[in-house]
Short mmCIF file of N, CA and C in Angstrom, two decimals:
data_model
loop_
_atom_site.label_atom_id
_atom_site.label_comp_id
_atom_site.label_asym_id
_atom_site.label_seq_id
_atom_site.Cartn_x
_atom_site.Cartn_y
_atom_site.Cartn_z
N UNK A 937 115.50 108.56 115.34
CA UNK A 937 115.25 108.67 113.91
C UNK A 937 116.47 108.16 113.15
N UNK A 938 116.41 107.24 112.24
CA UNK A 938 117.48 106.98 111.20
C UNK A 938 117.30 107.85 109.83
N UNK A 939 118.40 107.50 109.37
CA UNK A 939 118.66 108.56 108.42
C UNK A 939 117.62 108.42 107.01
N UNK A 940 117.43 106.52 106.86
CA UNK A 940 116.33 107.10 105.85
C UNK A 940 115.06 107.02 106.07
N UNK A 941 114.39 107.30 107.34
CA UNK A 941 113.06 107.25 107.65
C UNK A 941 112.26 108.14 106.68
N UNK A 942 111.43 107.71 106.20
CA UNK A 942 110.58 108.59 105.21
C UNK A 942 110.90 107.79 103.91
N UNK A 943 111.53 107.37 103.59
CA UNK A 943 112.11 107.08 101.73
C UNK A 943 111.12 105.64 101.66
N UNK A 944 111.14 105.81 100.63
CA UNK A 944 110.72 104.34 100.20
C UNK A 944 111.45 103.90 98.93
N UNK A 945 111.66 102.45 99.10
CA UNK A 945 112.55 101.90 98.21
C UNK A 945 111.66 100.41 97.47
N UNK A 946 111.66 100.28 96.04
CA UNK A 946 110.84 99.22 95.17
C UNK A 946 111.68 98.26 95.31
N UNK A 947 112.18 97.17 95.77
CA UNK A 947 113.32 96.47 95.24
C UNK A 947 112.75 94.79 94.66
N UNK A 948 112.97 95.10 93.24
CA UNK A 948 113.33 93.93 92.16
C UNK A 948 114.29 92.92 92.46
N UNK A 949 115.28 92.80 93.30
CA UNK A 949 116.31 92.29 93.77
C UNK A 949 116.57 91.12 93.90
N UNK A 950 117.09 89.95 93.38
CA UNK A 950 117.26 88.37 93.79
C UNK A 950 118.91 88.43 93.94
N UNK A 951 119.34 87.66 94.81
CA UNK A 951 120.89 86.81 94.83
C UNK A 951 121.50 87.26 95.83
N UNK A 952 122.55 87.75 95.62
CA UNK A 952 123.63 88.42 96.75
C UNK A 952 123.29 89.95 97.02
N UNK A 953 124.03 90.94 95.64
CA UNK A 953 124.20 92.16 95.72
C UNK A 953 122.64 92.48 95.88
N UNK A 954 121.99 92.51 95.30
CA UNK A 954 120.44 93.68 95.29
C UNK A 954 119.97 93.06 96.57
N UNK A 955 119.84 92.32 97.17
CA UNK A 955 119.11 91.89 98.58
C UNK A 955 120.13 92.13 99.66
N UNK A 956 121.28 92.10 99.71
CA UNK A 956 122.64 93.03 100.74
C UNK A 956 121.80 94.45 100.29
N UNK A 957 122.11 95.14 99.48
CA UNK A 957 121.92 96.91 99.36
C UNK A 957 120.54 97.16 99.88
N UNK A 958 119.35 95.97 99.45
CA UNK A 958 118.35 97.22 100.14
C UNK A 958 117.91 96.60 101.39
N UNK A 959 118.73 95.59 101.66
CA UNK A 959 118.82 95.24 103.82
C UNK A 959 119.47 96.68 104.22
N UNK A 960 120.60 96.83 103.78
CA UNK A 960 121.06 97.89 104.47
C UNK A 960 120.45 98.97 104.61
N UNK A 961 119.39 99.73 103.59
CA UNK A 961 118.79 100.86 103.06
C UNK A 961 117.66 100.77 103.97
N UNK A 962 116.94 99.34 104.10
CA UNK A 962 115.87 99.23 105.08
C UNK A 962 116.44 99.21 107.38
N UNK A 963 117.70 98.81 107.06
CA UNK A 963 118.38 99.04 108.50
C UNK A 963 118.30 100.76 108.66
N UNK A 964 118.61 101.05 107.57
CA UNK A 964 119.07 102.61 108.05
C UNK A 964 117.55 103.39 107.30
N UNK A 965 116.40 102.78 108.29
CA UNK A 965 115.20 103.26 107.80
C UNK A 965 113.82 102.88 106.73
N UNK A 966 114.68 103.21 105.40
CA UNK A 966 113.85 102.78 104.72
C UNK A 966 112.81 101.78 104.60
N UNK A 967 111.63 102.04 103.78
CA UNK A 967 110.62 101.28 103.93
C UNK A 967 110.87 100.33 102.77
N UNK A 968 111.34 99.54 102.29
CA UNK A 968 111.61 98.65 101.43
C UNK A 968 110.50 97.57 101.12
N UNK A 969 110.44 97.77 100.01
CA UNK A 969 108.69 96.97 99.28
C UNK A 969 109.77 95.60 98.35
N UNK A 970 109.75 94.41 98.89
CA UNK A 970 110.45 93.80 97.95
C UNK A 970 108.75 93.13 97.36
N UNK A 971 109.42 93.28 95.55
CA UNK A 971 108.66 92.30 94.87
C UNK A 971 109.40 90.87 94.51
N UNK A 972 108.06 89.56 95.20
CA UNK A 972 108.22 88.38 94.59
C UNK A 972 107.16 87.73 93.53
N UNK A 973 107.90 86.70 93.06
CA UNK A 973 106.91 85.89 92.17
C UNK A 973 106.05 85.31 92.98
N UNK A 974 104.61 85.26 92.53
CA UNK A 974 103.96 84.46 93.17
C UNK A 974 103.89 83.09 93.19
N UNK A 975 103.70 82.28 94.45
CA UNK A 975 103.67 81.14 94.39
C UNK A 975 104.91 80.44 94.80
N UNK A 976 106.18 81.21 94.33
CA UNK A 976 107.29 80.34 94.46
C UNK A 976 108.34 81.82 95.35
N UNK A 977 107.77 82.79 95.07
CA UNK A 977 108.74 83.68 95.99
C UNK A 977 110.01 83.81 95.63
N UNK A 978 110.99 84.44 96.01
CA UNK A 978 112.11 84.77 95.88
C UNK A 978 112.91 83.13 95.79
N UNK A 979 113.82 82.84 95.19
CA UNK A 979 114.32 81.63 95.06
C UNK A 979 115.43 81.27 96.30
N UNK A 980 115.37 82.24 96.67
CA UNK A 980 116.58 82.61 97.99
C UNK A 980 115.94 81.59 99.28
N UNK A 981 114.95 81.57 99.03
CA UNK A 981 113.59 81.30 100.19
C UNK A 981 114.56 79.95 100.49
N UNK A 982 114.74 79.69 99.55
CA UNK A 982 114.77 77.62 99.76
C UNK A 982 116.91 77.46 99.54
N UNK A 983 116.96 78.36 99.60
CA UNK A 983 118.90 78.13 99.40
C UNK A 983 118.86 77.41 100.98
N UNK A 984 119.73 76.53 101.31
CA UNK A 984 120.29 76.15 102.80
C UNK A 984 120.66 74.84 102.08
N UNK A 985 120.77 74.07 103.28
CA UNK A 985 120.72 75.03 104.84
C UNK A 985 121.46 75.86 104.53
N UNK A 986 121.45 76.67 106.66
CA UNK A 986 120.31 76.38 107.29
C UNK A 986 119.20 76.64 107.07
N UNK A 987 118.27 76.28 107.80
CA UNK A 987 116.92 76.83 107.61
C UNK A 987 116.37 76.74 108.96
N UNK A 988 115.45 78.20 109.67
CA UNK A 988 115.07 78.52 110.28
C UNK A 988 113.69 77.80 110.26
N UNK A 989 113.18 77.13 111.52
CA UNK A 989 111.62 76.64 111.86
C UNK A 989 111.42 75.53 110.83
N UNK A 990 112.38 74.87 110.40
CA UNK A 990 111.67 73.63 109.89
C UNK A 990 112.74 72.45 110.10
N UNK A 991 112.76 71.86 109.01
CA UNK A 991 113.77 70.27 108.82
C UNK A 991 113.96 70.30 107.58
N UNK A 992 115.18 69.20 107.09
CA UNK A 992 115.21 68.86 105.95
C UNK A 992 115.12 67.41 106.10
N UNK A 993 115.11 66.62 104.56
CA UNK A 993 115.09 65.30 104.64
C UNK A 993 115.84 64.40 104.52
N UNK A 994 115.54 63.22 104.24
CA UNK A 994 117.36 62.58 104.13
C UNK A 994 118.03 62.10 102.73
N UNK A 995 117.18 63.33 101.84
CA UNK A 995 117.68 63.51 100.53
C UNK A 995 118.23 65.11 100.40
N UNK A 996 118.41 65.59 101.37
CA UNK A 996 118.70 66.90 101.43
C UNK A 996 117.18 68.44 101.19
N UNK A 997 116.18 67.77 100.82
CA UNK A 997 115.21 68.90 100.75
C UNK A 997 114.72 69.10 101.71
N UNK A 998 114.44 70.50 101.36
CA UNK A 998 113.67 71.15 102.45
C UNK A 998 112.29 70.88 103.04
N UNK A 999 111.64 70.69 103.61
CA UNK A 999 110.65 70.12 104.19
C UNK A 999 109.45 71.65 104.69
N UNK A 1000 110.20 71.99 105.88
CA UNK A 1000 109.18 73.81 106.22
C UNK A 1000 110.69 74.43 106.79
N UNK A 1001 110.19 75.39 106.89
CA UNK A 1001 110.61 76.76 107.22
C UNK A 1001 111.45 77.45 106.08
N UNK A 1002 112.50 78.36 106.51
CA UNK A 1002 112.96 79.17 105.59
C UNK A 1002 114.27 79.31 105.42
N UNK A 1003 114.62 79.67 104.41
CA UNK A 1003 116.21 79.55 104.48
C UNK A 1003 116.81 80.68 105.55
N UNK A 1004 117.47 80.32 106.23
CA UNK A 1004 118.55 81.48 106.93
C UNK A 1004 119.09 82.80 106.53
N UNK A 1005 119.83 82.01 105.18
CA UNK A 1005 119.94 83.56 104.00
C UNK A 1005 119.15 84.31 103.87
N UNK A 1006 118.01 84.27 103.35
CA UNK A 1006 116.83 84.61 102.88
C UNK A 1006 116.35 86.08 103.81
N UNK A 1007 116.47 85.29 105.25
CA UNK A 1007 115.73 85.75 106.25
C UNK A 1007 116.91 86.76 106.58
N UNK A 1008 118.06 86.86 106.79
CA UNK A 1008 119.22 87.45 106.83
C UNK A 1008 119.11 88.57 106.09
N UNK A 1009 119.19 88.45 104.63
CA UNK A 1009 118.91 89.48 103.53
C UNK A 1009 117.80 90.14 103.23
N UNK A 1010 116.62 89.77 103.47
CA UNK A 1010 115.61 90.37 103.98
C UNK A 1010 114.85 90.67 105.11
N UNK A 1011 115.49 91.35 105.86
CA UNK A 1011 115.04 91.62 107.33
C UNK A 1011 114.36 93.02 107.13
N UNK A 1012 113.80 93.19 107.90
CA UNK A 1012 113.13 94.54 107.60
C UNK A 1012 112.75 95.17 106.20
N UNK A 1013 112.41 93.78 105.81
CA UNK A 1013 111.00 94.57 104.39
C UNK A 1013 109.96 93.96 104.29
N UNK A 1014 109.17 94.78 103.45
CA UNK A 1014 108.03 94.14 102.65
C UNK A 1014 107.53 93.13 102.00
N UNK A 1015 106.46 92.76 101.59
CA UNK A 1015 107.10 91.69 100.85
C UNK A 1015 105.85 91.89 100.06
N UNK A 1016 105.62 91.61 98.56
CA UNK A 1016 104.24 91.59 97.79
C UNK A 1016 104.67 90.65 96.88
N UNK A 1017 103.66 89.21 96.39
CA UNK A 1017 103.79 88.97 95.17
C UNK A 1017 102.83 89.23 94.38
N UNK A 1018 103.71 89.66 93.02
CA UNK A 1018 103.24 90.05 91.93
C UNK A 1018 103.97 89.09 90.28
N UNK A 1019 102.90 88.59 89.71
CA UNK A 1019 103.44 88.54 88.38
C UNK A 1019 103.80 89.44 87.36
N UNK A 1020 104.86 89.63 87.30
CA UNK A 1020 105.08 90.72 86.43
C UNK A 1020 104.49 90.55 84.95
N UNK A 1021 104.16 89.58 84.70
CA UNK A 1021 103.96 89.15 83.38
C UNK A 1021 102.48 90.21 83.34
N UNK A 1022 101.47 89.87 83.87
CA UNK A 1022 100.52 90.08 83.81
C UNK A 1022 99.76 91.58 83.78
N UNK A 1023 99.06 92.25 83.57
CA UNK A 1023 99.46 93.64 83.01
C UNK A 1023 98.55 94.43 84.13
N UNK A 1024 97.45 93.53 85.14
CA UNK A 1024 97.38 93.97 86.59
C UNK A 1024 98.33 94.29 87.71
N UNK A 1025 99.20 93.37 87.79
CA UNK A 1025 100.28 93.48 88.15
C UNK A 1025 101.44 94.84 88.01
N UNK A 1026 101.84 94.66 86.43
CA UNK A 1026 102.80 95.77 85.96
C UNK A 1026 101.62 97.13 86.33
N UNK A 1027 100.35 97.14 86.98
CA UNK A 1027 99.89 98.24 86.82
C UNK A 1027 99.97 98.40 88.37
N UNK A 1028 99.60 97.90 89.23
CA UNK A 1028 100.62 97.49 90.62
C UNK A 1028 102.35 98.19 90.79
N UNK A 1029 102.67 97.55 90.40
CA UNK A 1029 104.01 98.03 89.81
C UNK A 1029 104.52 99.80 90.04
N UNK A 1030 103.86 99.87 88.97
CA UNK A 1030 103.47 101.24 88.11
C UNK A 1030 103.36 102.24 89.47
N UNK A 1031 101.90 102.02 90.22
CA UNK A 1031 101.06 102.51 91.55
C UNK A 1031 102.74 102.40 92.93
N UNK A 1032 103.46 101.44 92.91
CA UNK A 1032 103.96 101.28 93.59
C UNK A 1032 105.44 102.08 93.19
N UNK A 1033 105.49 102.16 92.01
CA UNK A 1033 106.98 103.25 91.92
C UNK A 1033 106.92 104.70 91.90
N UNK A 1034 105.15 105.22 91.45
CA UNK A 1034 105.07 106.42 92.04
C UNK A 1034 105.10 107.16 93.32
N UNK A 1035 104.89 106.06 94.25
CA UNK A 1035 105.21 106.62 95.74
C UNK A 1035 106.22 105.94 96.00
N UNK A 1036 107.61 105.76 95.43
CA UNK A 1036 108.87 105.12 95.41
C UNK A 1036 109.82 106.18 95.35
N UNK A 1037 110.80 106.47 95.82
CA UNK A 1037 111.72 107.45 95.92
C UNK A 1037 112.95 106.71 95.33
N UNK A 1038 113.00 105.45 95.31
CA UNK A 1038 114.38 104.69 94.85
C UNK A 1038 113.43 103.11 94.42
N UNK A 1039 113.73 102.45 93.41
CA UNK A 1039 113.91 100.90 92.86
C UNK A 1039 115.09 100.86 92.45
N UNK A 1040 115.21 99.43 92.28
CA UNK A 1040 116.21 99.07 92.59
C UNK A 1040 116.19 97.27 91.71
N UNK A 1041 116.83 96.98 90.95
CA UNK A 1041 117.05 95.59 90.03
C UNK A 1041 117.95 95.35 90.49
N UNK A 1042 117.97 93.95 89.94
CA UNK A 1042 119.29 93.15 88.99
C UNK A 1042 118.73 91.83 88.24
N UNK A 1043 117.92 92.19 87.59
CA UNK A 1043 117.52 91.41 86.56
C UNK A 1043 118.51 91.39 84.90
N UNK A 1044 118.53 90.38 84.67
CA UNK A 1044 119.44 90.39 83.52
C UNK A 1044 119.43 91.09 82.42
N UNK A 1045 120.63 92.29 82.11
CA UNK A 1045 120.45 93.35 80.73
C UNK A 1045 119.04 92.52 79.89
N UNK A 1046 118.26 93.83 80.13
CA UNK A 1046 116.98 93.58 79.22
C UNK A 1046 115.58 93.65 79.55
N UNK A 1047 115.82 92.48 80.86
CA UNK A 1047 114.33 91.90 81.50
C UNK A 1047 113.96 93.07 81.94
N UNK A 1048 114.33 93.31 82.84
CA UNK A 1048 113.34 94.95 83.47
C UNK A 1048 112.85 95.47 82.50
N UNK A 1049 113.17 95.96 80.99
CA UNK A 1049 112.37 96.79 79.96
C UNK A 1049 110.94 95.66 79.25
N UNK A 1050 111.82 94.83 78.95
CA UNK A 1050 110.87 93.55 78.91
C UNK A 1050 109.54 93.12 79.84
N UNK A 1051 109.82 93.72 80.61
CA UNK A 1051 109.39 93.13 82.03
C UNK A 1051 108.09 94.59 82.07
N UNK A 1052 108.65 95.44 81.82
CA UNK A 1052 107.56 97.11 81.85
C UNK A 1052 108.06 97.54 83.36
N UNK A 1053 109.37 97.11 83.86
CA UNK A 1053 109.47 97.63 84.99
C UNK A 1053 111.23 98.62 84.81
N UNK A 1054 111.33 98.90 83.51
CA UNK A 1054 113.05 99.31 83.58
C UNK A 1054 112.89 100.92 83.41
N UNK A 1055 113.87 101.61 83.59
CA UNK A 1055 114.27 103.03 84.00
C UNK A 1055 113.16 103.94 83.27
N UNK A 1056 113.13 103.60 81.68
CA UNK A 1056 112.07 104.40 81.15
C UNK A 1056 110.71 104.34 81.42
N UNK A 1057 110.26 102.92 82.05
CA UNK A 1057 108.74 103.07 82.14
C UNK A 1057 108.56 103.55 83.85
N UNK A 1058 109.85 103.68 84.62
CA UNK A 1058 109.81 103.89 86.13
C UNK A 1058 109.86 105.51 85.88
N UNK A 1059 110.54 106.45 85.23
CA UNK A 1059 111.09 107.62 85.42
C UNK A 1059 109.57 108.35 84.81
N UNK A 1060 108.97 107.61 83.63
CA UNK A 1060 107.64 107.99 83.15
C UNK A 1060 106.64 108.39 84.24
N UNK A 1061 106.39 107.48 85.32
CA UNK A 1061 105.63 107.46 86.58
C UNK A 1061 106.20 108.11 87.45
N UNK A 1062 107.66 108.30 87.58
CA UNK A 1062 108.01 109.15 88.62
C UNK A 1062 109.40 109.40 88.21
N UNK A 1063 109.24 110.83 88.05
CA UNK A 1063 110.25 111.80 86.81
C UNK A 1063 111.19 111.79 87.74
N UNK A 1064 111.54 111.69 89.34
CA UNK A 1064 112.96 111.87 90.46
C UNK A 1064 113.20 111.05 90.92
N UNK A 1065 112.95 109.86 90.34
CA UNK A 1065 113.58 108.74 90.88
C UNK A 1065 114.81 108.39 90.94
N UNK A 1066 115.43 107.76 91.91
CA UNK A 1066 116.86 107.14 91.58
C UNK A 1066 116.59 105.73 91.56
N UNK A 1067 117.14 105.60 90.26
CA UNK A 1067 116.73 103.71 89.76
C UNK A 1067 118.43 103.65 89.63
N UNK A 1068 118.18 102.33 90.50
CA UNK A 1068 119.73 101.46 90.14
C UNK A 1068 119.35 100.08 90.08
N UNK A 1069 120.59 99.91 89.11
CA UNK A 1069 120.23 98.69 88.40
C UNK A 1069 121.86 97.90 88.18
#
């Protein structure tokens, strides 16, 4: 048993820091639900090289597979896309932070409230959450 077996974690997360914190949270257990955009996914997807299971070309793009990073920083999670824009979605969202014990951003001061996904509309759905941002 690891220590956070049972928890579940929402993570909003793109770049360095928010995709390091909830790899680690999902190593040591946790069930980690990352949300992407649909269609284009986390932007991390296509950083490389390297890239795992594909090629690039001889303009430097990527051709198939996945970035290395990507796959590195998200190991052991979830994965759902969702448009946040869309108000099926934010209701998705919503369904998914009530059985959430921790979310988790780093969207730029603002977007998350903007977005219907920041501390007040998360703590509304689930009054014990720990939201970091």
């Amino acid at each position: 048993m690891r220590p956070l077996d049972g928890y579940r974690v929402l993570d909003f997360t793109r770049a360095l820091a928010g995709p390091y914190c909830t790899s680690l949270l999902a190593d040591l257990g946790a069930d980690v639900i990352k949300v992407e955009e649909p269609d284009v996914g986390d932007e991390a997807r296509h950083w490389g090289p390297p890239f795992v299971g594909g090629s690039v070309g001889e303009g430097g793009e990527r051709k198939t597979g996945e970035s290395a990073y990507f796959l590195s920083m998200n190991r052991s999670k979830r994965s759902i896309a969702l448009n946040l824009k869309a108000p099926e979605a934010l209701e998705m969202c919503g369904r998914l932070a009530e059985s959430s014990d921790v979310v988790i951003e780093n969207f730029r001061p603002g977007v998350a409230d903007r977005l219907g996904v920041g501390f007040g509309a998360v703590k509304a759905r689930r009054p014990d959450v720990v939201y970091c941002s």
